XYZ file of C-alpha atoms in Angstrom:
540
model
C 0.000 0.000 0.000
C 1.499 3.325 -1.055
C 0.969 6.073 1.502
C 0.629 9.819 0.894
C 3.815 11.150 -0.653
C 5.907 13.817 1.023
C 6.106 17.236 -0.574
C 9.862 17.568 -0.468
C 11.327 17.393 -3.997
C 14.188 14.932 -4.601
C 16.592 17.826 -5.192
C 16.296 18.916 -1.542
C 16.991 15.398 -0.351
C 19.982 15.151 -2.695
C 21.510 18.398 -1.384
C 21.030 17.329 2.238
C 22.541 13.886 1.629
C 25.524 15.321 -0.249
C 26.125 17.634 2.707
C 25.885 14.643 5.065
C 28.480 12.781 2.976
C 30.778 15.815 3.071
C 30.465 16.046 6.863
C 31.224 12.323 7.219
C 34.291 12.725 5.014
C 35.564 15.742 6.969
C 35.100 13.867 10.250
C 37.124 10.984 8.753
C 40.244 13.137 8.417
C 43.225 11.231 9.868
C 44.298 14.353 11.767
C 41.204 14.001 13.984
C 41.355 11.964 17.191
C 41.213 8.171 16.740
C 41.016 8.440 12.954
C 44.267 6.651 12.176
C 44.679 3.957 9.534
C 42.598 0.880 10.347
C 43.491 -2.776 9.857
C 41.175 -3.185 6.903
C 42.534 -0.087 5.175
C 46.072 -1.417 5.508
C 44.850 -4.831 4.362
C 43.032 -3.441 1.321
C 45.458 -0.700 0.257
C 47.879 -2.984 -1.704
C 45.016 -4.561 -3.631
C 43.572 -1.115 -4.416
C 46.952 -0.112 -5.840
C 47.236 -3.348 -7.830
C 43.734 -2.943 -9.288
C 44.530 0.674 -10.191
C 47.702 -0.369 -12.031
C 45.821 -3.175 -13.791
C 43.214 -0.674 -14.984
C 45.991 1.444 -16.490
C 47.424 -1.684 -18.107
C 43.989 -2.510 -19.544
C 43.859 0.891 -21.217
C 47.375 0.714 -22.658
C 47.858 -3.011 -23.339
C 44.533 -4.920 -23.184
C 46.065 -8.192 -24.353
C 48.579 -8.250 -21.500
C 45.986 -7.190 -18.922
C 43.506 -9.887 -19.971
C 46.082 -12.671 -19.940
C 46.615 -14.986 -16.978
C 49.706 -13.098 -15.805
C 47.991 -9.736 -16.101
C 44.925 -10.848 -14.157
C 47.103 -12.338 -11.430
C 49.099 -9.099 -11.261
C 45.983 -6.969 -10.733
C 43.631 -9.243 -8.830
C 45.505 -11.999 -6.979
C 46.165 -9.777 -3.953
C 43.393 -10.582 -1.429
C 41.574 -12.354 -4.243
C 38.688 -13.295 -1.938
C 37.649 -9.620 -1.651
C 34.766 -9.086 -4.121
C 35.457 -6.629 -6.953
C 33.203 -3.592 -6.420
C 35.142 -2.384 -3.380
C 38.387 -2.992 -5.287
C 37.200 -0.943 -8.261
C 36.123 1.924 -5.997
C 39.307 1.695 -3.956
C 41.388 1.731 -7.138
C 39.627 4.933 -8.163
C 40.278 6.522 -4.764
C 44.022 5.769 -4.682
C 44.312 7.107 -8.236
C 43.351 10.563 -6.972
C 46.798 10.885 -5.442
C 47.756 12.992 -2.449
C 50.632 12.952 0.008
C 51.015 11.724 3.561
C 47.800 11.399 5.531
C 46.000 12.948 2.536
C 46.186 9.585 0.745
C 44.211 7.924 3.512
C 41.689 10.747 3.544
C 41.109 10.346 -0.201
C 40.568 6.613 0.247
C 37.833 7.484 2.730
C 35.935 9.519 0.158
C 34.356 6.265 -1.131
C 32.642 5.207 2.145
C 31.559 8.798 2.798
C 29.874 8.993 -0.616
C 28.328 5.566 -0.006
C 26.945 6.891 3.285
C 25.398 9.848 1.460
C 24.000 7.557 -1.259
C 22.404 5.335 1.406
C 20.699 8.351 2.950
C 19.464 9.604 -0.425
C 17.942 6.247 -1.373
C 16.328 6.095 2.068
C 14.929 9.573 1.360
C 13.466 8.427 -1.977
C 11.855 5.382 -0.374
C 10.538 7.355 2.587
C 9.241 10.089 0.299
C 7.033 7.537 -1.395
C 5.774 5.703 1.668
C 5.920 8.171 4.577
C 4.384 11.611 5.204
C 6.568 14.686 5.531
C 7.021 14.828 9.284
C 7.885 11.174 9.733
C 10.145 11.008 6.663
C 13.012 12.620 8.556
C 12.892 10.273 11.549
C 14.580 7.255 9.879
C 17.053 9.549 8.093
C 18.084 11.179 11.377
C 18.273 7.865 13.215
C 20.586 6.415 10.581
C 22.660 9.502 9.830
C 23.329 10.251 13.508
C 24.037 6.682 14.578
C 27.598 7.087 15.925
C 28.867 3.760 14.581
C 27.276 4.355 11.184
C 29.124 7.668 10.979
C 32.242 5.883 12.178
C 32.013 3.277 9.413
C 31.420 6.095 6.907
C 35.015 7.080 7.624
C 36.657 3.678 7.033
C 37.693 2.608 3.531
C 36.240 -0.886 3.929
C 33.127 -2.715 2.703
C 30.374 -1.900 5.214
C 29.163 1.503 4.000
C 29.317 0.451 0.345
C 27.269 -2.672 1.044
C 24.686 -0.630 2.983
C 24.247 1.596 -0.091
C 23.853 -1.445 -2.370
C 21.294 -2.914 0.049
C 19.205 0.267 -0.100
C 19.513 0.369 -3.894
C 18.227 -3.219 -4.023
C 15.333 -2.306 -1.721
C 14.406 0.661 -3.929
C 14.435 -1.521 -7.059
C 12.366 -4.249 -5.379
C 9.653 -1.807 -4.289
C 8.939 -0.713 -7.857
C 6.522 -2.467 -10.211
C 8.213 -5.800 -10.855
C 5.701 -6.633 -13.558
C 7.768 -4.340 -15.776
C 10.940 -5.708 -17.297
C 13.110 -2.678 -16.559
C 12.564 -3.051 -12.815
C 13.152 -6.789 -12.949
C 16.464 -6.259 -14.711
C 17.440 -3.442 -12.335
C 16.708 -5.663 -9.333
C 18.864 -8.423 -10.823
C 21.718 -5.959 -11.459
C 21.462 -4.597 -7.890
C 21.690 -8.099 -6.465
C 24.666 -8.724 -8.745
C 26.314 -5.616 -7.277
C 25.607 -6.989 -3.798
C 27.346 -10.263 -4.649
C 30.231 -8.201 -6.053
C 30.560 -6.158 -2.856
C 30.604 -8.520 0.115
C 29.944 -12.144 0.960
C 26.786 -10.920 2.765
C 25.367 -10.432 -0.723
C 24.409 -14.103 -0.599
C 22.144 -13.336 2.389
C 20.597 -10.347 0.581
C 19.937 -12.489 -2.499
C 18.283 -15.182 -0.358
C 16.089 -12.594 1.407
C 14.849 -11.066 -1.847
C 14.150 -14.468 -3.385
C 12.176 -15.545 -0.306
C 10.243 -12.260 -0.307
C 9.370 -12.593 -3.995
C 8.100 -16.124 -3.471
C 5.970 -15.356 -0.392
C 5.032 -11.666 -0.219
C 1.520 -11.944 -1.713
C 0.527 -14.588 0.798
C 0.819 -11.958 3.538
C -0.339 -8.711 1.914
C -4.067 -9.485 2.024
C -4.775 -9.604 -1.716
C -8.377 -10.878 -1.769
C -8.756 -11.995 -5.369
C -7.457 -15.480 -6.104
C -7.100 -14.596 -9.796
C -5.194 -11.423 -9.011
C -2.952 -13.321 -6.621
C -2.231 -15.884 -9.302
C -1.306 -13.134 -11.771
C 0.968 -11.439 -9.273
C 2.606 -14.690 -8.275
C 3.247 -15.444 -11.942
C 4.952 -12.056 -12.318
C 7.091 -12.725 -9.245
C 8.111 -16.146 -10.490
C 9.216 -14.535 -13.756
C 11.274 -12.079 -11.699
C 12.802 -14.994 -9.828
C 13.709 -16.604 -13.131
C 15.510 -13.430 -14.192
C 17.298 -12.714 -10.902
C 18.746 -16.192 -10.388
C 20.926 -16.245 -13.537
C 21.491 -12.490 -14.056
C 22.706 -11.547 -10.548
C 25.626 -14.032 -10.468
C 26.441 -13.127 -14.085
C 26.732 -9.422 -13.175
C 29.070 -10.274 -10.293
C 31.144 -12.515 -12.556
C 31.486 -9.854 -15.267
C 32.741 -7.349 -12.662
C 35.335 -9.728 -11.216
C 38.401 -10.233 -13.462
C 39.898 -12.718 -10.993
C 37.067 -15.108 -11.870
C 37.715 -14.906 -15.606
C 40.884 -17.003 -15.539
C 40.466 -20.679 -14.512
C 36.892 -19.982 -13.416
C 36.119 -23.350 -11.825
C 39.189 -23.179 -9.574
C 38.432 -19.579 -8.586
C 34.848 -20.406 -7.623
C 36.152 -23.299 -5.525
C 38.599 -20.974 -3.765
C 35.840 -18.504 -2.942
C 33.590 -21.269 -1.617
C 36.385 -22.499 0.670
C 36.961 -18.940 1.891
C 33.288 -18.668 2.869
C 33.225 -22.094 4.506
C 36.472 -21.575 6.440
C 36.034 -17.918 7.413
C 38.036 -17.429 10.605
C 36.543 -16.821 14.044
C 38.660 -14.045 15.537
C 39.051 -13.565 19.258
C 36.605 -11.185 20.916
C 36.163 -9.744 24.428
C 32.491 -9.983 25.362
C 30.770 -9.750 28.763
C 34.121 -9.682 30.536
C 35.505 -12.870 28.945
C 37.524 -13.853 25.904
C 35.753 -15.928 23.244
C 36.802 -17.700 20.021
C 40.349 -18.385 18.864
C 41.219 -21.126 21.322
C 38.477 -20.161 23.748
C 34.779 -21.179 23.767
C 32.868 -19.847 20.720
C 31.030 -16.574 21.202
C 27.419 -17.147 22.325
C 24.582 -17.136 19.830
C 23.140 -13.948 21.343
C 26.325 -11.960 20.627
C 24.837 -10.095 17.594
C 21.619 -9.173 19.396
C 23.513 -8.006 22.481
C 25.979 -5.928 20.441
C 23.175 -4.173 18.589
C 21.640 -3.115 21.899
C 24.878 -1.782 23.428
C 26.162 0.013 20.308
C 22.898 1.685 19.253
C 21.579 4.865 20.902
C 18.883 4.099 23.459
C 16.301 6.299 21.726
C 16.760 4.310 18.516
C 16.256 0.988 20.268
C 13.130 2.286 22.055
C 11.688 3.488 18.753
C 12.598 0.224 17.050
C 10.777 -1.963 19.557
C 7.816 0.435 19.607
C 7.692 0.262 15.813
C 7.865 -3.526 15.884
C 5.023 -3.666 18.404
C 2.925 -1.302 16.286
C 3.544 -3.343 13.144
C 2.770 -6.671 14.818
C -0.402 -5.232 16.345
C -1.502 -3.981 12.947
C -0.784 -7.361 11.365
C -2.669 -9.213 14.117
C -5.745 -6.997 13.741
C -5.839 -6.875 9.920
C -4.311 -10.266 9.112
C -2.122 -8.695 6.440
C 1.159 -6.873 6.079
C 2.160 -4.753 3.112
C 5.057 -5.847 0.912
C 7.321 -2.987 1.961
C 7.038 -3.787 5.668
C 7.647 -7.460 4.916
C 10.855 -6.726 3.033
C 12.095 -4.210 5.609
C 11.531 -6.732 8.397
C 13.363 -9.447 6.468
C 16.309 -7.154 5.667
C 16.508 -6.186 9.341
C 16.368 -9.616 10.943
C 18.113 -11.779 8.322
C 21.679 -10.428 8.856
C 21.270 -10.750 12.629
C 19.920 -14.297 12.371
C 22.690 -15.291 9.948
C 25.327 -13.898 12.330
C 23.722 -15.743 15.243
C 24.014 -19.199 13.692
C 26.328 -21.575 15.585
C 29.124 -21.675 12.988
C 28.868 -18.024 11.902
C 31.796 -15.699 12.778
C 31.063 -13.358 15.690
C 33.513 -10.493 16.225
C 34.269 -6.844 15.354
C 31.187 -5.354 16.973
C 28.421 -4.784 14.426
C 30.287 -4.999 11.120
C 29.006 -8.499 10.259
C 25.372 -7.384 10.565
C 25.849 -3.708 9.686
C 23.492 -3.997 6.644
C 20.527 -4.360 9.033
C 20.783 -0.782 10.340
C 19.388 1.150 7.360
C 16.337 -1.132 6.859
C 15.759 -1.007 10.635
C 15.671 2.810 10.498
C 13.066 2.724 7.709
C 11.115 0.110 9.646
C 11.053 2.523 12.594
C 9.605 5.220 10.324
C 6.953 2.784 9.153
C 6.080 1.824 12.720
C 5.901 5.463 13.839
C 3.470 6.101 10.984
C 1.225 3.266 12.185
C 1.557 4.462 15.803
C 0.673 8.023 14.881
C -2.424 6.839 13.052
C -3.570 4.955 16.138
C -2.910 7.942 18.401
C -4.858 10.275 16.130
C -7.894 8.038 16.437
C -7.647 7.860 20.204
C -5.960 11.126 21.257
C -6.222 14.808 20.327
C -4.402 15.920 17.202
C -2.262 18.350 19.156
C -0.861 15.416 21.107
C 0.168 13.511 17.984
C 1.696 16.630 16.419
C 3.683 17.239 19.566
C 4.704 13.592 19.676
C 5.948 13.800 16.113
C 8.064 16.871 16.864
C 9.246 15.243 20.044
C 10.494 12.230 18.106
C 12.624 14.459 15.891
C 13.894 16.683 18.719
C 14.610 13.689 20.930
C 16.461 11.983 18.119
C 18.721 14.978 17.633
C 19.377 15.516 21.337
C 19.832 11.886 22.373
C 21.644 10.504 19.347
C 24.217 13.212 18.703
C 27.604 12.279 20.129
C 31.134 12.085 18.865
C 30.861 9.420 16.150
C 33.182 6.476 15.912
C 33.395 2.726 15.386
C 34.301 2.332 19.082
C 31.137 4.013 20.415
C 28.920 2.449 23.099
C 25.649 3.762 24.511
C 24.878 5.029 28.003
C 23.740 1.745 29.624
C 27.146 0.206 28.939
C 28.753 3.005 30.948
C 26.342 2.095 33.746
C 27.482 -1.533 33.479
C 31.070 -0.338 33.965
C 30.364 0.549 37.603
C 31.582 -2.109 39.980
C 33.536 -3.942 37.261
C 37.311 -3.792 37.170
C 37.289 -4.144 33.379
C 34.905 -2.957 30.701
C 32.627 -5.806 29.614
C 33.017 -5.276 25.855
C 35.817 -4.838 23.360
C 37.146 -1.291 23.700
C 38.295 -1.066 20.091
C 38.751 -3.306 17.066
C 40.385 -1.531 14.175
C 43.647 0.056 15.359
C 42.277 3.478 14.435
C 43.506 5.006 17.722
C 47.074 4.888 16.349
C 46.283 8.275 14.866
C 48.349 11.271 13.766
C 49.056 12.220 17.385
C 50.315 8.722 18.237
C 52.466 8.541 15.087
C 53.835 12.001 15.906
C 54.847 10.781 19.365
C 56.695 7.812 17.871
C 58.497 10.087 15.408
C 59.539 12.527 18.145
C 60.422 10.242 21.059
C 61.955 7.061 19.669
C 65.748 6.908 19.198
C 67.324 6.475 15.749
C 66.864 3.000 14.245
C 64.398 2.129 16.970
C 62.708 -1.248 17.161
C 59.062 -1.428 18.188
C 57.085 -4.545 19.055
C 53.392 -4.278 18.170
C 50.813 -6.149 20.246
C 47.228 -6.734 19.044
C 47.952 -4.431 16.090
C 48.421 -4.791 12.322
C 52.129 -4.291 11.445
C 51.246 -3.562 7.793
C 49.802 -0.198 8.910
C 53.242 1.068 9.873
C 54.924 -0.109 6.689
C 52.368 1.817 4.625
C 52.779 4.929 6.793
C 56.540 4.737 6.250
C 55.937 4.448 2.507
C 53.781 7.588 2.705
C 56.543 9.401 4.666
C 54.224 9.904 7.621
C 56.325 7.661 9.874
C 60.110 7.720 10.180
C 61.638 5.116 7.829
C 64.317 4.047 10.323
C 61.787 2.713 12.860
C 61.556 -1.055 12.577
C 58.437 -3.004 13.513
C 58.247 -6.736 14.195
C 62.016 -7.111 14.165
C 63.965 -9.251 16.611
C 64.488 -8.082 20.212
C 65.710 -6.068 22.003
C 63.006 -3.450 21.561
C 62.898 0.231 22.352
C 59.135 0.261 22.882
C 56.014 -1.891 22.888
C 52.897 -0.554 21.150
C 49.692 -2.282 22.255
C 46.043 -1.869 21.267
C 43.300 -2.314 23.866
C 41.696 -5.223 22.029
C 41.421 -7.813 24.770
C 40.048 -10.470 22.431
C 43.550 -10.637 20.928
C 45.409 -10.549 24.218
C 47.469 -13.377 25.654
C 49.638 -13.595 28.729
C 52.152 -11.053 27.467
C 49.535 -8.383 26.771
C 47.844 -8.916 30.155
C 51.233 -8.541 31.849
C 51.767 -5.159 30.223
C 48.244 -3.999 31.038
C 48.192 -5.098 34.682
C 51.820 -4.856 35.783
C 53.475 -2.091 33.759
C 52.956 1.659 33.623
C 52.667 2.982 30.044
C 54.860 5.797 28.789
C 51.918 7.283 26.918
C 48.325 6.411 26.021
C 46.049 7.542 23.218
C 42.297 7.521 22.712
C 39.606 6.875 25.276
C 36.305 5.029 25.138
C 33.119 4.691 27.132
C 34.943 2.145 29.280
C 37.274 4.933 30.482
C 40.348 3.051 29.317
C 42.898 4.157 26.709
C 42.642 2.558 23.283
C 46.411 2.402 22.663
C 49.301 2.005 25.128
C 52.995 2.679 24.590
C 55.324 0.859 26.983
C 59.112 0.861 27.318
C 61.294 -1.730 25.649
C 61.961 -3.919 28.706
C 61.119 -7.537 27.894
C 57.805 -8.824 29.194
C 57.412 -11.370 31.924
C 54.872 -13.857 30.604
C 52.247 -14.990 33.066
C 51.782 -18.639 33.876
């Protein structure tokens, strides 16, 4: 059921979303606190460079580029990473820049993806929500601190969120028309070419196509049969076209295709379970596997309280409406599926559980739109039972409360207020303080440059050594400082990621006084410690 359209023209939404992308990009500047190079950026940077060089080779010598050697040169590096992020990353590193500016240019891609996600949400909300409520899901998503944090990391999450919203927009159009069927298939192909989670998105859309008219209350059996026939045709188009689109975008798959597909399948099946600190204990990686409720718990401690309250109120309103009318419109069905499917998939016994919310990050944008849908239903009920002035005030209160309660310094290490409450009485924070190494920022690198002796040796603990090699290449870090060399060391550099800690790291944390610390989280602990070079005393 299509609801009254908002009056805002698309151009206004586009301007606002472009401004939001610009703000996200400015906040992502490496000179800001805890905006240093992350593990994934260091992991992806070489493959971005290789793909960029391969693109230049394709333009100058197509025969060489398309040969086995050429494809291996451009695409073998981290070959399990799907191609869309590589293409975008290749474009970003081609822009150039010096020093920290290179990293900032890499982060233009996730910032633009963040803005694109908001704009597609605006287009969907404009069609299905009235003016006042339209802005609620946009504000909830745009001001989610971890969403803004991921908008400043040159990784896959923000790009996949944009592709998810693009797929949702295509699916909500008239799929009896061939252009929308083909667009939906292409969008799902882009999803498969962005992240392994694209398989989940494809499964959700296929399930929704096969079942949606059994729940939307279509009374006519003949009409239902016609609509089901149209959906089955769409299914027949999506199933072959989506994988074909992903294949055509992925040069690595073009050479020895059967072997490459086998490699990718093994990567999915054997995806590692990294260590994680959760509820005051270490899980995975030699310890018991993280509990099945890890995703649900992490959503509740990393999402602003007002958003969670609105989400559960929206869910209650939607379920009440479904129970009373015995039907649920197709949009609400798809939003609910897109919200719960990533969380359910991450909760399965053998599914990886680590890195906060990144593995179920795609659920956040559909959840925000689902909140807007639920608020619309709730407002309709209140208008029938309460004075109009009350519902108008409630609507304004939602927006004002969202702004006041959600705004905080954004970052991928953010936790909400109840987790600070949980900190009381506990010697250690119950959740992972940080994941990405981003607290080794410009200030921390400046300290290393200024305070370490010539030809210093530094031992990194719970950090990605590749970060420092890239920063030396960019002339941000002194080239004479050696990382991961043999002892003796002049310093130990340790990240506060307890899921990666062993006896040595706990010895430093509990028994040694750091020379300097950087970053601070809701757990009131530093995110990075610098200790002297004295050898550690491993605990028994």
